[in-house]
Amino acid sequence: MENHISIGKAAKYLGVSINTLRVWEKKKILVPERTPTGHRRYKMSQVESFEGKKYSRIQNTVFLYARVSTQKQADAGNLDRQIGRLTGGRAAKKLSKVIEGEVTASEDNGDGDNPGTDT
């Protein structure tokens, strides 16, 4: 009889969340067996062979997102400060990539209200 592991152990082995495994099951990407009580059990050989495929983990990659609401805030350096705080110090040693800083399309009209928002 082949060894089976729980969804938690399979998630840890593959470096993904339990919810990711549930989504993969719905999409028929990685389908577990079910116990009589409905618990998911993955064949260890299935998990091991899946590890190297395209849906496998992205090791040691962290994606950061920084944004400001107005161009005025970006021009004042707020976005650069946010990115600096996210990538500076001890955290920077663990991070591998800053994806994007973004300024939204909203413009500040100077009266404290942003156009296009209901207040």
C-alpha positions as protocol buffer text, in pm:
chain_id: "A"
residue {
  index: 1
  type: MET
  ca { x: 0 y: 0 z: 0 }
}
residue {
  index: 2
  type: GLU
  ca { x: 131 y: 342 z: -96 }
}
residue {
  index: 3
  type: ASN
  ca { x: 197 y: 619 z: 157 }
}
residue {
  index: 4
  type: HIS
  ca { x: -59 y: 898 z: 167 }
}
residue {
  index: 5
  type: ILE
  ca { x: -20 y: 1243 z: 322 }
}
residue {
  index: 6
  type: SER
  ca { x: -268 y: 1504 z: 439 }
}
residue {
  index: 7
  type: ILE
  ca { x: -342 y: 1826 z: 252 }
}
residue {
  index: 8
  type: GLY
  ca { x: -138 y: 2022 z: 510 }
}
residue {
  index: 9
  type: LYS
  ca { x: 170 y: 1806 z: 462 }
}
residue {
  index: 10
  type: ALA
  ca { x: 132 y: 1814 z: 83 }
}
residue {
  index: 11
  type: ALA
  ca { x: 105 y: 2194 z: 91 }
}
residue {
  index: 12
  type: LYS
  ca { x: 416 y: 2223 z: 307 }
}
residue {
  index: 13
  type: TYR
  ca { x: 610 y: 1982 z: 85 }
}
residue {
  index: 14
  type: LEU
  ca { x: 519 y: 2175 z: -231 }
}
residue {
  index: 15
  type: GLY
  ca { x: 560 y: 2517 z: -72 }
}
residue {
  index: 16
  type: VAL
  ca { x: 205 y: 2630 z: -145 }
}
residue {
  index: 17
  type: SER
  ca { x: -100 y: 2705 z: 67 }
}
residue {
  index: 18
  type: ILE
  ca { x: -376 y: 2460 z: 147 }
}
residue {
  index: 19
  type: ASN
  ca { x: -613 y: 2683 z: -49 }
}
residue {
  index: 20
  type: THR
  ca { x: -388 y: 2650 z: -354 }
}
residue {
  index: 21
  type: LEU
  ca { x: -420 y: 2272 z: -335 }
}
residue {
  index: 22
  type: ARG
  ca { x: -799 y: 2307 z: -312 }
}
residue {
  index: 23
  type: VAL
  ca { x: -800 y: 2526 z: -623 }
}
residue {
  index: 24
  type: TRP
  ca { x: -575 y: 2278 z: -805 }
}
residue {
  index: 25
  type: GLU
  ca { x: -817 y: 2002 z: -713 }
}
residue {
  index: 26
  type: LYS
  ca { x: -1111 y: 2198 z: -860 }
}
residue {
  index: 27
  type: LYS
  ca { x: -908 y: 2262 z: -1177 }
}
residue {
  index: 28
  type: LYS
  ca { x: -807 y: 1893 z: -1191 }
}
residue {
  index: 29
  type: ILE
  ca { x: -438 y: 1989 z: -1172 }
}
residue {
  index: 30
  type: LEU
  ca { x: -355 y: 1780 z: -864 }
}
residue {
  index: 31
  type: VAL
  ca { x: -643 y: 1562 z: -746 }
}
residue {
  index: 32
  type: PRO
  ca { x: -623 y: 1381 z: -411 }
}
residue {
  index: 33
  type: GLU
  ca { x: -805 y: 1071 z: -301 }
}
residue {
  index: 34
  type: ARG
  ca { x: -1070 y: 1103 z: -30 }
}
residue {
  index: 35
  type: THR
  ca { x: -1103 y: 907 z: 291 }
}
residue {
  index: 36
  type: PRO
  ca { x: -1445 y: 765 z: 384 }
}
residue {
  index: 37
  type: THR
  ca { x: -1491 y: 1073 z: 604 }
}
residue {
  index: 38
  type: GLY
  ca { x: -1407 y: 1313 z: 317 }
}
residue {
  index: 39
  type: HIS
  ca { x: -1052 y: 1412 z: 408 }
}
residue {
  index: 40
  type: ARG
  ca { x: -808 y: 1470 z: 124 }
}
residue {
  index: 41
  type: ARG
  ca { x: -511 y: 1234 z: 102 }
}
residue {
  index: 42
  type: TYR
  ca { x: -235 y: 1274 z: -154 }
}
residue {
  index: 43
  type: LYS
  ca { x: -20 y: 985 z: -272 }
}
residue {
  index: 44
  type: MET
  ca { x: 339 y: 1067 z: -181 }
}
residue {
  index: 45
  type: SER
  ca { x: 456 y: 955 z: -527 }
}
residue {
  index: 46
  type: GLN
  ca { x: 201 y: 1193 z: -685 }
}
residue {
  index: 47
  type: VAL
  ca { x: 328 y: 1487 z: -478 }
}
residue {
  index: 48
  type: GLU
  ca { x: 694 y: 1403 z: -545 }
}
residue {
  index: 49
  type: SER
  ca { x: 641 y: 1378 z: -921 }
}
residue {
  index: 50
  type: PHE
  ca { x: 436 y: 1699 z: -924 }
}
residue {
  index: 51
  type: GLU
  ca { x: 705 y: 1900 z: -744 }
}
residue {
  index: 52
  type: GLY
  ca { x: 914 y: 1971 z: -1054 }
}
residue {
  index: 53
  type: LYS
  ca { x: 628 y: 2070 z: -1283 }
}
residue {
  index: 54
  type: LYS
  ca { x: 519 y: 2421 z: -1385 }
}
residue {
  index: 55
  type: TYR
  ca { x: 268 y: 2457 z: -1102 }
}
residue {
  index: 56
  type: SER
  ca { x: 538 y: 2395 z: -848 }
}
residue {
  index: 57
  type: ARG
  ca { x: 656 y: 2644 z: -590 }
}
residue {
  index: 58
  type: ILE
  ca { x: 839 y: 2968 z: -652 }
}
residue {
  index: 59
  type: GLN
  ca { x: 1109 y: 2939 z: -391 }
}
residue {
  index: 60
  type: ASN
  ca { x: 1225 y: 3239 z: -194 }
}
residue {
  index: 61
  type: THR
  ca { x: 1028 y: 3491 z: -398 }
}
residue {
  index: 62
  type: VAL
  ca { x: 838 y: 3770 z: -230 }
}
residue {
  index: 63
  type: PHE
  ca { x: 633 y: 4023 z: -422 }
}
residue {
  index: 64
  type: LEU
  ca { x: 578 y: 4367 z: -276 }
}
residue {
  index: 65
  type: TYR
  ca { x: 325 y: 4630 z: -373 }
}
residue {
  index: 66
  type: ALA
  ca { x: 353 y: 4997 z: -289 }
}
residue {
  index: 67
  type: ARG
  ca { x: 116 y: 5270 z: -403 }
}
residue {
  index: 68
  type: VAL
  ca { x: 11 y: 5627 z: -349 }
}
residue {
  index: 69
  type: SER
  ca { x: -327 y: 5781 z: -430 }
}
residue {
  index: 70
  type: THR
  ca { x: -214 y: 6094 z: -611 }
}
residue {
  index: 71
  type: GLN
  ca { x: 59 y: 6215 z: -839 }
}
residue {
  index: 72
  type: LYS
  ca { x: 129 y: 6487 z: -580 }
}
residue {
  index: 73
  type: GLN
  ca { x: 212 y: 6218 z: -324 }
}
residue {
  index: 74
  type: ALA
  ca { x: 440 y: 6044 z: -573 }
}
residue {
  index: 75
  type: ASP
  ca { x: 614 y: 6373 z: -658 }
}
residue {
  index: 76
  type: ALA
  ca { x: 667 y: 6435 z: -286 }
}
residue {
  index: 77
  type: GLY
  ca { x: 860 y: 6106 z: -264 }
}
residue {
  index: 78
  type: ASN
  ca { x: 600 y: 5908 z: -70 }
}
residue {
  index: 79
  type: LEU
  ca { x: 618 y: 5615 z: -310 }
}
residue {
  index: 80
  type: ASP
  ca { x: 997 y: 5601 z: -293 }
}
residue {
  index: 81
  type: ARG
  ca { x: 981 y: 5608 z: 88 }
}
residue {
  index: 82
  type: GLN
  ca { x: 732 y: 5321 z: 92 }
}
residue {
  index: 83
  type: ILE
  ca { x: 952 y: 5112 z: -136 }
}
residue {
  index: 84
  type: GLY
  ca { x: 1253 y: 5196 z: 80 }
}
residue {
  index: 85
  type: ARG
  ca { x: 1073 y: 5083 z: 394 }
}
residue {
  index: 86
  type: LEU
  ca { x: 960 y: 4761 z: 228 }
}
residue {
  index: 87
  type: THR
  ca { x: 1306 y: 4674 z: 99 }
}
residue {
  index: 88
  type: GLY
  ca { x: 1526 y: 4820 z: 373 }
}
residue {
  index: 89
  type: GLY
  ca { x: 1681 y: 4672 z: 683 }
}
residue {
  index: 90
  type: ARG
  ca { x: 1640 y: 4311 z: 785 }
}
residue {
  index: 91
  type: ALA
  ca { x: 1348 y: 4259 z: 551 }
}
residue {
  index: 92
  type: ALA
  ca { x: 1567 y: 4330 z: 247 }
}
residue {
  index: 93
  type: LYS
  ca { x: 1778 y: 4024 z: 319 }
}
residue {
  index: 94
  type: LYS
  ca { x: 1472 y: 3802 z: 272 }
}
residue {
  index: 95
  type: LEU
  ca { x: 1328 y: 3973 z: -30 }
}
residue {
  index: 96
  type: SER
  ca { x: 1414 y: 3885 z: -385 }
}
residue {
  index: 97
  type: LYS
  ca { x: 1209 y: 4118 z: -600 }
}
residue {
  index: 98
  type: VAL
  ca { x: 1010 y: 4438 z: -586 }
}
residue {
  index: 99
  type: ILE
  ca { x: 753 y: 4410 z: -857 }
}
residue {
  index: 100
  type: GLU
  ca { x: 591 y: 4745 z: -899 }
}
residue {
  index: 101
  type: GLY
  ca { x: 519 y: 5086 z: -753 }
}
residue {
  index: 102
  type: GLU
  ca { x: 201 y: 5241 z: -882 }
}
residue {
  index: 103
  type: VAL
  ca { x: 27 y: 5575 z: -887 }
}
residue {
  index: 104
  type: THR
  ca { x: -347 y: 5542 z: -936 }
}
residue {
  index: 105
  type: ALA
  ca { x: -536 y: 5744 z: -1195 }
}
residue {
  index: 106
  type: SER
  ca { x: -704 y: 5949 z: -923 }
}
residue {
  index: 107
  type: GLU
  ca { x: -595 y: 6312 z: -906 }
}
residue {
  index: 108
  type: ASP
  ca { x: -601 y: 6526 z: -593 }
}
residue {
  index: 109
  type: ASN
  ca { x: -795 y: 6846 z: -657 }
}
residue {
  index: 110
  type: GLY
  ca { x: -663 y: 7024 z: -348 }
}
residue {
  index: 111
  type: ASP
  ca { x: -986 y: 7036 z: -149 }
}
residue {
  index: 112
  type: GLY
  ca { x: -935 y: 6701 z: 20 }
}
residue {
  index: 113
  type: ASP
  ca { x: -1172 y: 6514 z: -211 }
}
residue {
  index: 114
  type: ASN
  ca { x: -1057 y: 6290 z: -490 }
}
residue {
  index: 115
  type: PRO
  ca { x: -1265 y: 6307 z: -806 }
}
residue {
  index: 116
  type: GLY
  ca { x: -1458 y: 5994 z: -885 }
}
residue {
  index: 117
  type: THR
  ca { x: -1508 y: 5897 z: -523 }
}
residue {
  index: 118
  type: ASP
  ca { x: -1831 y: 5919 z: -329 }
}
residue {
  index: 119
  type: THR
  ca { x: -1791 y: 6089 z: 8 }
}
